[in-house]
CSV table of C-alpha atoms in Angstrom, one decimal:
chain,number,residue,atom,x,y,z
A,1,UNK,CA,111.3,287.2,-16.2
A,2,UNK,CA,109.1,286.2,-13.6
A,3,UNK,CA,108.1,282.7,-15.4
A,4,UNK,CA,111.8,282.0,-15.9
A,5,UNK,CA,112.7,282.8,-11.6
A,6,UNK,CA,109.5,280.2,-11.4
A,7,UNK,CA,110.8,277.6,-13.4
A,8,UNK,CA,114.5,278.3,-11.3
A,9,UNK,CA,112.5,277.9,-8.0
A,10,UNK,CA,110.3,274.8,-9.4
A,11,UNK,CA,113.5,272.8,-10.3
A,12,UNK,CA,114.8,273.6,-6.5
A,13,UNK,CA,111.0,272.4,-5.3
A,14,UNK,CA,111.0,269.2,-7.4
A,15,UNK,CA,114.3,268.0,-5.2
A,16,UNK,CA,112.8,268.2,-2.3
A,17,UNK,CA,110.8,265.4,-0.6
A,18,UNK,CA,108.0,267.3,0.8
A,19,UNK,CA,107.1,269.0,-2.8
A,20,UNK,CA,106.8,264.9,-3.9
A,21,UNK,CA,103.2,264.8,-1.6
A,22,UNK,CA,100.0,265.6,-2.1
A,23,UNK,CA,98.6,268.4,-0.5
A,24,UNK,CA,95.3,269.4,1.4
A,25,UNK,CA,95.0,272.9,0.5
A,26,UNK,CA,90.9,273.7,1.0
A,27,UNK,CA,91.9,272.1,4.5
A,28,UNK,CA,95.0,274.9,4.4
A,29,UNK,CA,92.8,278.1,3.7
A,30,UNK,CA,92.2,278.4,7.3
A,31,UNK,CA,89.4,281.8,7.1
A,32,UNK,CA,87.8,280.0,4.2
A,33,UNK,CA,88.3,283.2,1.6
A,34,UNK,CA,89.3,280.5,-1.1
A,35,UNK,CA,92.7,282.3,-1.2
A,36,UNK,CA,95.9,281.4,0.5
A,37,UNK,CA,98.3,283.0,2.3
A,38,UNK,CA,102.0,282.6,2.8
A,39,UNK,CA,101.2,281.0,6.1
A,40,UNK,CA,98.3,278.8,5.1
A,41,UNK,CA,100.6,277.3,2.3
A,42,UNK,CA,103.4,276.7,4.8
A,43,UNK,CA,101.0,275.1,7.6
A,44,UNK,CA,101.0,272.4,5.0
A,45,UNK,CA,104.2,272.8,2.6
A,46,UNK,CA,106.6,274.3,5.2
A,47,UNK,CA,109.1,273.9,2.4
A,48,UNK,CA,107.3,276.7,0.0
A,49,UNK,CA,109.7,279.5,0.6
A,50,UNK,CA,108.8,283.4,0.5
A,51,UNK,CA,110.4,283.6,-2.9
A,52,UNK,CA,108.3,280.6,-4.6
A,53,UNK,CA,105.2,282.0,-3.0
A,54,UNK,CA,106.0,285.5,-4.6
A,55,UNK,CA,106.9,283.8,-7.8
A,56,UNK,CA,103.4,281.9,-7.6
A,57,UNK,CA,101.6,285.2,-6.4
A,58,UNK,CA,101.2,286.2,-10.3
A,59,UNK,CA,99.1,289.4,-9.4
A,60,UNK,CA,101.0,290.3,-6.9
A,61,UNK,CA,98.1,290.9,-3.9
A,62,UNK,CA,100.0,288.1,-1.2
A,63,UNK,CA,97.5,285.4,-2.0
A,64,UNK,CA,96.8,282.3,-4.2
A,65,UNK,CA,93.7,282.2,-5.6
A,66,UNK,CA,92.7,279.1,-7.7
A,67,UNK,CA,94.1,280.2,-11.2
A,68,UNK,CA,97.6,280.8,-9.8
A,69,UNK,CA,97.3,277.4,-7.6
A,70,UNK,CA,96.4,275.9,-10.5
A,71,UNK,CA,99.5,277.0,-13.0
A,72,UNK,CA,102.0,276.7,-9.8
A,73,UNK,CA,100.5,272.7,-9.6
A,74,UNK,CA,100.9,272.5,-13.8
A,75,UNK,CA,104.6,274.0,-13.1
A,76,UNK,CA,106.0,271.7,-10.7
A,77,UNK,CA,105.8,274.6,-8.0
A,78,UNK,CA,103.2,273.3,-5.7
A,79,UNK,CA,102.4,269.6,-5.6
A,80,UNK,CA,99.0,268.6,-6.8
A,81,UNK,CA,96.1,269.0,-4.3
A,82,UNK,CA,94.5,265.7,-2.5
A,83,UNK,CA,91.0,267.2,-1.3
């Protein structure tokens, strides 16, 4: 269930123009943990809602590590990273 509400949420990213860009996010994780937050991913996506980030968030602890960065980016979720 939770890959299909990701693919519904990466088909509503896709049209917007923001989600087009490349994005900075080891610039974006702000503490340097090598996780991001809700907030970090909006600093630089402001478009990523709270429901894309929960359907990204595939272990559920409210951060991105690089695995789930990496299968959001494959998805259309996220936009591919530029640094």
């Amino acid at each position: 269930m939770k890959r299909t509400i990701a693919k519904l949420i990466a088909l509503g990213l896709i049209a917007l123009p923001g989600a087009a860009l490349a994005a900075d996010y080891v610039a974006a994780d702000g503490n340097g943990d090598g996780m991001l937050s809700l907030e970090e991913v909006q600093a630089i996506l402001p478009e990523v809602t709270t429901d894309t980030f929960i359907a990204v968030d595939a272990d559920g602890d409210g951060l991105l590590n690089q695995d789930e960065l990496a299968v959001a980016q494959t998805e259309g979720l996220m936009p591919a990273s530029d640094g």
